[in-house]
Amino acid sequence: MKTPIRVAVTGAAGQIGYALLFRIASGAMFGPDQPVSLQLIEAPVEKALKALEGVAMELDDCAFPLLSSIQMTSEPKEGFAGANWCLLIGAKPRGPGMERADLLKDNGQIFIGQGRIIDEVAADDARIAVVGNPANTNCMIAASQAKRLPAERFTAMVRLDQNRAQTQLAKKAGVALTEVKNIFIYGNHSPSMFPAYAQATISGKPAAEVIGDEAWLQGTFCETVGKRGAAIINARGASSAASAANALVDHVHDLMTPGAIHSVAVKSEGRYGFDPNVWAGMPVRTTSPGSYEVIEGHSMDAFAQSKIAATNKELMEERGFVTA
Ligand code: NAD
Ligand code: LMR
């Protein structure tokens, strides 16, 4: 039997937590022969902690063979101790009419404390994935607190946007989802994100050629993907949860799978014209479990460059807001 991977999850009793934990425990995130120990962290609020107990009872009742233990706590020092993966979901979601950046004031604080504690107590090989919004800037905040763990271990999730973009292209082209490849998300997880379609292929041909409608790609496509979160909030009265949990399964699964090519928000280090110190979505290739290299050299036309400039500007503004 392999040693269990210790997975710390914040906001474990929230909407995304409820859609996520069962999939981690079933093996969807780390594979069908990899045991996991769940370290579930909730806010020190009676209602949330009580709900968490209920979630743990349900996890027990699933009798998952791969679930080796469940720990519940409102103490981040206990919850992150020895964790190999820290999934930072616990944060306020936005409501109708808000932008994700409006959450910075409340949520930003959470990530200062958690970044510091993770750096202190998590495993030496710890990896961090941030979902709580605004995810890119919260990830930057958490990473800024780390002295031991390198910045590249801190990633934010743009995989939901990649999955959304893939589906929109497949629907427009009238093909199976699996025919769409190499669609990548650049920049912020916000309406300014850029779903770069220049490298995308549909049934092996350039996506732009198959779609044959540049105006749709530049307009409706980018807008639909960028504003999908708000559309879901308007329809459901609550922000996406099952699809967000699914995207986090994909994010971590692909970061643990050598050779996988996918979109991840990482410290830009100046690539693709982003400010070096923002966390921006870009294409990566997983090199070994938990490690990746950014895929460089994708050419950007004038439209792509203007989209990247706009999303970079927004990331710099968010950073300015938290460092002011
Ligand atoms: P939710 O309100 O249902 O759950 C959040 C949970 O976090 C609550 O149970 C709350 O008690 C807990 N929490 C709050 N502060 C905490 C702290 N300091 N430590 C531990 N737990 C804490 O919200 P949700 O729908 O699960 O969404 C969570 C976050 O994920 C939101 O910020 C939302 O906007 C974001 N989100 C991001 C993406 C993405 O693609 N990056 C997608 C969907 C949602
Ligand atoms: C999403 O993209 O669905 C989430 O980030 C939730 C939101 O606020 O849009």
Short mmCIF file of C-alpha atoms and ligand atoms in Angstrom, two decimals:
data_model
loop_
_atom_site.label_atom_id
_atom_site.label_comp_id
_atom_site.label_asym_id
_atom_site.label_seq_id
_atom_site.Cartn_x
_atom_site.Cartn_y
_atom_site.Cartn_z
CA MET A 1 0.00 0.00 0.00
CA LYS A 2 1.38 3.46 -0.94
CA THR A 3 1.80 6.16 1.72
CA PRO A 4 -1.31 8.35 1.73
CA ILE A 5 -1.06 11.82 0.20
CA ARG A 6 -2.08 14.34 2.84
CA VAL A 7 -4.54 16.80 1.36
CA ALA A 8 -5.52 19.91 3.34
CA VAL A 9 -8.74 21.55 2.14
CA THR A 10 -10.00 24.91 3.41
CA GLY A 11 -13.68 25.80 3.20
CA ALA A 12 -14.32 22.07 3.33
CA ALA A 13 -17.97 22.45 4.36
CA GLY A 14 -18.74 24.97 1.61
CA GLN A 15 -20.39 24.39 -1.75
CA ILE A 16 -17.20 23.54 -3.61
CA GLY A 17 -15.92 21.47 -0.69
CA TYR A 18 -19.06 19.36 -0.79
CA ALA A 19 -18.64 18.69 -4.51
CA LEU A 20 -14.90 18.04 -4.18
CA LEU A 21 -14.13 15.85 -1.18
CA PHE A 22 -15.95 12.77 -2.45
CA ARG A 23 -14.03 12.92 -5.72
CA ILE A 24 -10.68 13.20 -3.95
CA ALA A 25 -11.60 10.27 -1.72
CA SER A 26 -12.76 8.19 -4.69
CA GLY A 27 -9.38 8.49 -6.42
CA ALA A 28 -10.33 10.96 -9.16
CA MET A 29 -7.64 13.45 -8.18
CA PHE A 30 -4.61 11.27 -7.38
CA GLY A 31 -5.42 8.02 -9.13
CA PRO A 32 -7.09 4.69 -8.38
CA ASP A 33 -4.24 3.22 -6.30
CA GLN A 34 -3.24 6.27 -4.28
CA PRO A 35 -4.62 6.52 -0.72
CA VAL A 36 -5.40 9.97 0.67
CA SER A 37 -5.72 11.51 4.13
CA LEU A 38 -8.07 14.48 4.28
CA GLN A 39 -7.23 17.39 6.58
CA LEU A 40 -10.38 19.48 6.53
CA ILE A 41 -10.21 23.09 7.65
CA GLU A 42 -13.20 25.30 8.31
CA ALA A 43 -13.70 28.77 9.72
CA PRO A 44 -14.15 28.82 13.51
CA VAL A 45 -17.90 29.19 13.14
CA GLU A 46 -20.25 26.76 14.89
CA LYS A 47 -22.55 26.28 11.92
CA ALA A 48 -19.66 25.57 9.52
CA LEU A 49 -17.97 23.14 11.90
CA LYS A 50 -21.22 21.29 12.51
CA ALA A 51 -21.80 21.05 8.76
CA LEU A 52 -18.27 19.72 8.39
CA GLU A 53 -19.06 16.91 10.83
CA GLY A 54 -21.97 15.97 8.60
CA VAL A 55 -19.73 15.93 5.52
CA ALA A 56 -17.24 13.69 7.33
CA MET A 57 -20.08 11.31 8.29
CA GLU A 58 -21.06 11.08 4.63
CA LEU A 59 -17.45 10.45 3.61
CA ASP A 60 -17.35 7.61 6.15
CA ASP A 61 -20.61 6.25 4.78
CA CYS A 62 -19.17 6.05 1.27
CA ALA A 63 -16.65 3.44 2.53
CA PHE A 64 -14.03 4.69 0.07
CA PRO A 65 -11.15 2.17 0.08
CA LEU A 66 -8.61 4.96 -0.67
CA LEU A 67 -9.65 7.25 2.19
CA SER A 68 -7.23 6.46 4.99
CA SER A 69 -8.20 9.21 7.48
CA ILE A 70 -10.25 12.37 8.00
CA GLN A 71 -9.18 15.15 10.31
CA MET A 72 -11.39 18.18 11.02
CA THR A 73 -10.20 21.45 12.50
CA SER A 74 -10.64 25.20 12.61
CA GLU A 75 -6.95 25.58 13.48
CA PRO A 76 -4.91 26.14 10.30
CA LYS A 77 -1.70 25.06 12.06
CA GLU A 78 -3.22 21.64 12.69
CA GLY A 79 -4.95 21.43 9.34
CA PHE A 80 -1.91 22.26 7.19
CA ALA A 81 0.59 20.23 9.28
CA GLY A 82 2.52 17.87 7.02
CA ALA A 83 0.16 18.48 4.07
CA ASN A 84 1.48 17.53 0.63
CA TRP A 85 -1.28 19.44 -1.15
CA CYS A 86 -3.06 22.51 0.26
CA LEU A 87 -6.29 23.32 -1.58
CA LEU A 88 -7.31 26.84 -0.63
CA ILE A 89 -11.02 27.18 -1.32
CA GLY A 90 -12.29 28.75 1.91
CA ALA A 91 -13.27 32.34 1.08
CA LYS A 92 -16.38 34.37 0.42
CA PRO A 93 -18.02 33.87 -2.99
CA ARG A 94 -19.34 36.90 -4.88
CA GLY A 95 -23.03 37.63 -5.32
CA PRO A 96 -24.96 39.10 -8.28
CA GLY A 97 -23.57 42.41 -9.54
CA MET A 98 -20.15 41.96 -7.92
CA GLU A 99 -16.80 41.40 -9.62
CA ARG A 100 -14.40 38.87 -8.13
CA ALA A 101 -11.95 41.67 -7.30
CA ASP A 102 -14.62 43.13 -4.98
CA LEU A 103 -13.81 40.20 -2.67
CA LEU A 104 -10.19 41.21 -2.20
CA LYS A 105 -10.76 43.25 0.93
CA ASP A 106 -12.35 40.35 2.84
CA ASN A 107 -10.65 37.37 1.27
CA GLY A 108 -7.12 38.79 0.90
CA GLN A 109 -6.61 38.69 4.68
CA ILE A 110 -7.31 34.96 4.81
CA PHE A 111 -4.48 34.22 2.39
CA ILE A 112 -1.86 36.21 4.30
CA GLY A 113 -2.32 34.04 7.39
CA GLN A 114 -2.69 30.79 5.49
CA GLY A 115 0.40 31.44 3.32
CA ARG A 116 2.49 32.01 6.42
CA ILE A 117 1.22 28.92 8.24
CA ILE A 118 1.56 26.64 5.22
CA ASP A 119 5.15 27.77 4.84
CA GLU A 120 5.73 26.93 8.51
CA VAL A 121 4.03 23.56 8.87
CA ALA A 122 3.23 21.90 5.51
CA ALA A 123 5.36 19.06 4.09
CA ASP A 124 8.66 19.89 2.37
CA ASP A 125 7.14 18.90 -0.96
CA ALA A 126 3.93 20.91 -0.37
CA ARG A 127 2.02 22.22 -3.37
CA ILE A 128 -0.66 24.88 -3.07
CA ALA A 129 -3.67 25.41 -5.34
CA VAL A 130 -5.80 28.52 -4.80
CA VAL A 131 -9.47 28.61 -5.77
CA GLY A 132 -10.91 31.29 -3.44
CA ASN A 133 -11.49 34.49 -5.40
CA PRO A 134 -9.89 36.57 -6.67
CA ALA A 135 -7.78 33.45 -7.12
CA ASN A 136 -4.71 34.85 -8.93
CA THR A 137 -4.14 37.67 -6.49
CA ASN A 138 -4.95 35.54 -3.42
CA CYS A 139 -2.31 33.11 -4.68
CA MET A 140 0.19 35.95 -5.02
CA ILE A 141 -0.66 37.04 -1.45
CA ALA A 142 -0.18 33.52 -0.03
CA ALA A 143 3.11 33.04 -1.91
CA SER A 144 4.39 36.40 -0.68
CA GLN A 145 4.33 35.00 2.87
CA ALA A 146 6.50 31.99 2.05
CA LYS A 147 10.20 31.84 2.88
CA ARG A 148 10.73 28.08 2.68
CA LEU A 149 8.46 26.99 -0.16
CA PRO A 150 9.38 28.31 -3.63
CA ALA A 151 6.95 30.56 -5.51
CA GLU A 152 6.37 28.02 -8.29
CA ARG A 153 4.66 25.69 -5.78
CA PHE A 154 1.83 28.23 -5.49
CA THR A 155 -0.65 27.94 -8.36
CA ALA A 156 -4.12 29.38 -8.93
CA MET A 157 -6.91 27.74 -10.84
CA VAL A 158 -7.87 28.85 -14.35
CA ARG A 159 -8.83 25.33 -15.38
CA LEU A 160 -12.54 26.06 -15.08
CA ASP A 161 -12.05 28.73 -17.74
CA GLN A 162 -10.12 26.31 -19.96
CA ASN A 163 -12.87 23.71 -19.62
CA ARG A 164 -15.50 26.35 -20.41
CA ALA A 165 -13.59 27.50 -23.49
CA GLN A 166 -13.15 23.95 -24.76
CA THR A 167 -16.88 23.32 -24.49
CA GLN A 168 -17.82 26.57 -26.25
CA LEU A 169 -15.53 25.75 -29.19
CA ALA A 170 -16.86 22.18 -29.45
CA LYS A 171 -20.47 23.43 -29.44
CA LYS A 172 -19.79 26.09 -32.07
CA ALA A 173 -17.99 23.61 -34.33
CA GLY A 174 -20.59 20.89 -33.67
CA VAL A 175 -17.94 18.32 -32.75
CA ALA A 176 -17.25 16.11 -29.74
CA LEU A 177 -15.44 17.85 -26.91
CA THR A 178 -12.42 15.58 -27.32
CA GLU A 179 -11.82 16.99 -30.82
CA VAL A 180 -10.83 20.36 -29.29
CA LYS A 181 -7.23 20.58 -28.12
CA ASN A 182 -4.72 23.18 -26.96
CA ILE A 183 -7.06 25.91 -25.83
CA PHE A 184 -5.23 27.88 -23.13
CA ILE A 185 -6.20 30.61 -20.69
CA TYR A 186 -3.92 33.59 -20.23
CA GLY A 187 -4.12 36.10 -17.38
CA ASN A 188 -6.63 36.67 -14.62
CA HIS A 189 -9.58 34.48 -13.59
CA SER A 190 -11.90 37.39 -14.36
CA PRO A 191 -13.78 38.70 -17.40
CA SER A 192 -10.45 40.09 -18.66
CA MET A 193 -8.98 36.57 -19.12
CA PHE A 194 -7.87 35.66 -22.62
CA PRO A 195 -8.88 32.24 -23.99
CA ALA A 196 -6.18 32.07 -26.67
CA TYR A 197 -7.57 30.22 -29.65
CA ALA A 198 -4.59 30.68 -32.01
CA GLN A 199 -2.95 27.43 -30.85
CA ALA A 200 -6.24 25.56 -30.53
CA THR A 201 -7.10 22.78 -32.92
CA ILE A 202 -10.40 21.17 -33.78
CA SER A 203 -10.14 17.67 -35.25
CA GLY A 204 -6.46 18.41 -35.93
CA LYS A 205 -7.06 21.62 -37.90
CA PRO A 206 -6.56 25.20 -36.65
CA ALA A 207 -9.64 26.18 -34.62
CA ALA A 208 -9.89 29.57 -36.34
CA GLU A 209 -10.06 27.84 -39.75
CA VAL A 210 -12.75 25.38 -38.60
CA ILE A 211 -14.85 28.06 -36.89
CA GLY A 212 -14.31 30.45 -39.83
CA ASP A 213 -15.63 33.44 -37.91
CA GLU A 214 -12.92 35.61 -36.38
CA ALA A 215 -15.50 38.13 -35.12
CA TRP A 216 -17.20 35.38 -33.11
CA LEU A 217 -13.87 34.21 -31.68
CA GLN A 218 -12.81 37.72 -30.69
CA GLY A 219 -16.26 38.72 -29.45
CA THR A 220 -18.89 36.22 -28.33
CA PHE A 221 -16.39 33.45 -27.53
CA CYS A 222 -14.09 35.54 -25.31
CA GLU A 223 -17.08 37.21 -23.65
CA THR A 224 -18.98 33.99 -22.97
CA VAL A 225 -15.96 32.33 -21.36
CA GLY A 226 -15.00 35.48 -19.43
CA LYS A 227 -18.48 36.08 -18.06
CA ARG A 228 -19.55 32.49 -17.51
CA GLY A 229 -19.14 32.72 -13.73
CA ALA A 230 -21.54 35.67 -13.58
CA ALA A 231 -24.02 33.91 -15.88
CA ILE A 232 -24.07 30.95 -13.49
CA ILE A 233 -24.56 33.22 -10.47
CA ASN A 234 -27.48 34.91 -12.24
CA ALA A 235 -29.07 31.60 -13.12
CA ARG A 236 -28.38 29.59 -9.97
CA GLY A 237 -28.34 32.36 -7.38
CA ALA A 238 -25.02 30.95 -6.18
CA SER A 239 -21.60 30.66 -7.73
CA SER A 240 -20.43 27.61 -9.65
CA ALA A 241 -19.56 24.73 -7.37
CA ALA A 242 -19.64 21.31 -9.04
CA SER A 243 -17.84 22.58 -12.14
CA ALA A 244 -15.32 24.42 -9.96
CA ALA A 245 -14.66 21.27 -7.93
CA ASN A 246 -14.32 19.30 -11.17
CA ALA A 247 -11.82 21.85 -12.49
CA LEU A 248 -9.77 21.54 -9.31
CA VAL A 249 -9.70 17.77 -9.73
CA ASP A 250 -8.38 18.38 -13.28
CA HIS A 251 -5.89 21.05 -12.12
CA VAL A 252 -4.26 18.83 -9.48
CA HIS A 253 -4.60 15.60 -11.48
CA ASP A 254 -2.81 17.15 -14.46
CA LEU A 255 -0.12 18.71 -12.25
CA MET A 256 0.55 15.18 -10.95
CA THR A 257 0.63 13.65 -14.45
CA PRO A 258 3.94 14.03 -16.33
CA GLY A 259 3.38 15.18 -19.92
CA ALA A 260 -0.01 16.80 -19.26
CA ILE A 261 -0.44 20.16 -21.03
CA HIS A 262 -2.92 22.51 -19.40
CA SER A 263 -3.58 26.07 -18.21
CA VAL A 264 -2.43 27.08 -14.74
CA ALA A 265 -1.98 30.51 -13.14
CA VAL A 266 1.67 30.72 -12.08
CA LYS A 267 4.13 33.44 -11.18
CA SER A 268 4.67 35.02 -14.57
CA GLU A 269 8.40 35.82 -14.29
CA GLY A 270 7.79 38.21 -17.21
CA ARG A 271 6.63 35.57 -19.69
CA TYR A 272 4.22 36.55 -22.45
CA GLY A 273 4.57 40.22 -21.51
CA PHE A 274 3.06 39.88 -18.02
CA ASP A 275 4.51 41.79 -15.12
CA PRO A 276 7.05 39.40 -13.52
CA ASN A 277 5.33 39.48 -10.12
CA VAL A 278 1.74 38.68 -11.00
CA TRP A 279 0.19 35.20 -11.09
CA ALA A 280 -1.15 34.80 -14.62
CA GLY A 281 -2.80 31.92 -16.43
CA MET A 282 -0.60 30.37 -19.10
CA PRO A 283 0.06 26.98 -20.67
CA VAL A 284 2.26 24.57 -18.71
CA ARG A 285 3.61 21.08 -19.26
CA THR A 286 3.88 18.85 -16.21
CA THR A 287 7.46 17.55 -15.99
CA SER A 288 7.26 15.27 -12.93
CA PRO A 289 4.51 14.82 -10.33
CA GLY A 290 3.82 18.29 -8.89
CA SER A 291 6.36 20.11 -11.11
CA TYR A 292 5.85 21.89 -14.41
CA GLU A 293 7.47 24.11 -17.01
CA VAL A 294 5.75 27.00 -18.74
CA ILE A 295 5.32 26.42 -22.46
CA GLU A 296 6.88 29.43 -24.11
CA GLY A 297 6.99 30.74 -27.65
CA HIS A 298 3.30 30.86 -28.56
CA SER A 299 2.99 33.68 -31.04
CA MET A 300 0.52 36.45 -30.22
CA ASP A 301 -1.08 38.68 -32.86
CA ALA A 302 -2.11 42.28 -32.17
CA PHE A 303 -5.51 41.20 -30.78
CA ALA A 304 -3.91 38.67 -28.42
CA GLN A 305 -1.33 41.21 -27.29
CA SER A 306 -4.05 43.75 -26.48
CA LYS A 307 -6.02 41.14 -24.49
CA ILE A 308 -2.89 40.17 -22.54
CA ALA A 309 -2.08 43.81 -21.85
CA ALA A 310 -5.60 44.36 -20.45
CA THR A 311 -5.61 41.32 -18.17
CA ASN A 312 -2.06 42.11 -17.00
CA LYS A 313 -3.15 45.66 -16.16
CA GLU A 314 -6.00 44.32 -14.05
CA LEU A 315 -3.67 41.92 -12.20
CA MET A 316 -1.31 44.79 -11.46
CA GLU A 317 -4.22 46.89 -10.21
CA GLU A 318 -5.35 44.10 -7.88
CA ARG A 319 -1.80 43.80 -6.58
CA GLY A 320 -1.69 47.57 -6.07
CA PHE A 321 -4.89 47.37 -4.08
CA VAL A 322 -3.49 44.83 -1.61
CA THR A 323 -0.06 46.40 -1.28
CA ALA A 324 -1.43 49.97 -0.88
P1 NAD B 1 -19.08 28.79 0.21
O1 NAD B 1 -19.47 30.07 0.89
O2 NAD B 1 -20.11 27.78 -0.11
O3 NAD B 1 -17.97 28.07 1.07
C1 NAD B 1 -16.86 28.74 1.57
C2 NAD B 1 -16.48 28.03 2.85
O4 NAD B 1 -15.26 28.59 3.28
C3 NAD B 1 -17.50 28.24 3.99
O5 NAD B 1 -17.87 26.97 4.51
C4 NAD B 1 -16.75 29.09 5.00
O6 NAD B 1 -17.11 28.79 6.33
C5 NAD B 1 -15.29 28.68 4.69
N1 NAD B 1 -14.30 29.64 5.13
C6 NAD B 1 -14.37 30.99 5.13
N2 NAD B 1 -13.24 31.51 5.64
C7 NAD B 1 -12.43 30.47 5.93
C8 NAD B 1 -11.13 30.36 6.49
N3 NAD B 1 -10.45 31.44 6.85
N4 NAD B 1 -10.61 29.13 6.67
C9 NAD B 1 -11.30 28.01 6.33
N5 NAD B 1 -12.54 28.05 5.81
C10 NAD B 1 -13.09 29.27 5.62
O7 NAD B 1 -18.26 29.22 -1.10
P2 NAD B 1 -17.88 28.32 -2.37
O8 NAD B 1 -19.00 28.40 -3.35
O9 NAD B 1 -17.41 26.98 -1.91
O10 NAD B 1 -16.69 29.18 -2.99
C11 NAD B 1 -15.47 29.33 -2.31
C12 NAD B 1 -14.57 30.31 -3.05
O11 NAD B 1 -14.22 29.78 -4.33
C13 NAD B 1 -15.21 31.67 -3.34
O12 NAD B 1 -14.26 32.71 -3.15
C14 NAD B 1 -15.60 31.58 -4.81
O13 NAD B 1 -15.71 32.84 -5.42
C15 NAD B 1 -14.41 30.80 -5.32
N6 NAD B 1 -14.56 30.14 -6.64
C16 NAD B 1 -13.49 30.15 -7.46
C17 NAD B 1 -13.55 29.53 -8.70
C18 NAD B 1 -12.37 29.53 -9.63
O14 NAD B 1 -12.52 29.08 -10.78
N7 NAD B 1 -11.20 29.99 -9.22
C19 NAD B 1 -14.75 28.90 -9.09
C20 NAD B 1 -15.83 28.91 -8.23
C21 NAD B 1 -15.73 29.55 -6.99
C1 LMR B 2 -16.61 31.11 -11.52
O1 LMR B 2 -15.88 31.46 -12.45
O2 LMR B 2 -17.64 30.45 -11.69
C2 LMR B 2 -16.22 31.47 -10.10
O3 LMR B 2 -15.05 32.22 -10.07
C3 LMR B 2 -17.32 32.12 -9.34
C4 LMR B 2 -17.53 33.55 -9.77
O4 LMR B 2 -17.57 34.43 -8.89
O5 LMR B 2 -17.68 33.80 -10.96
#
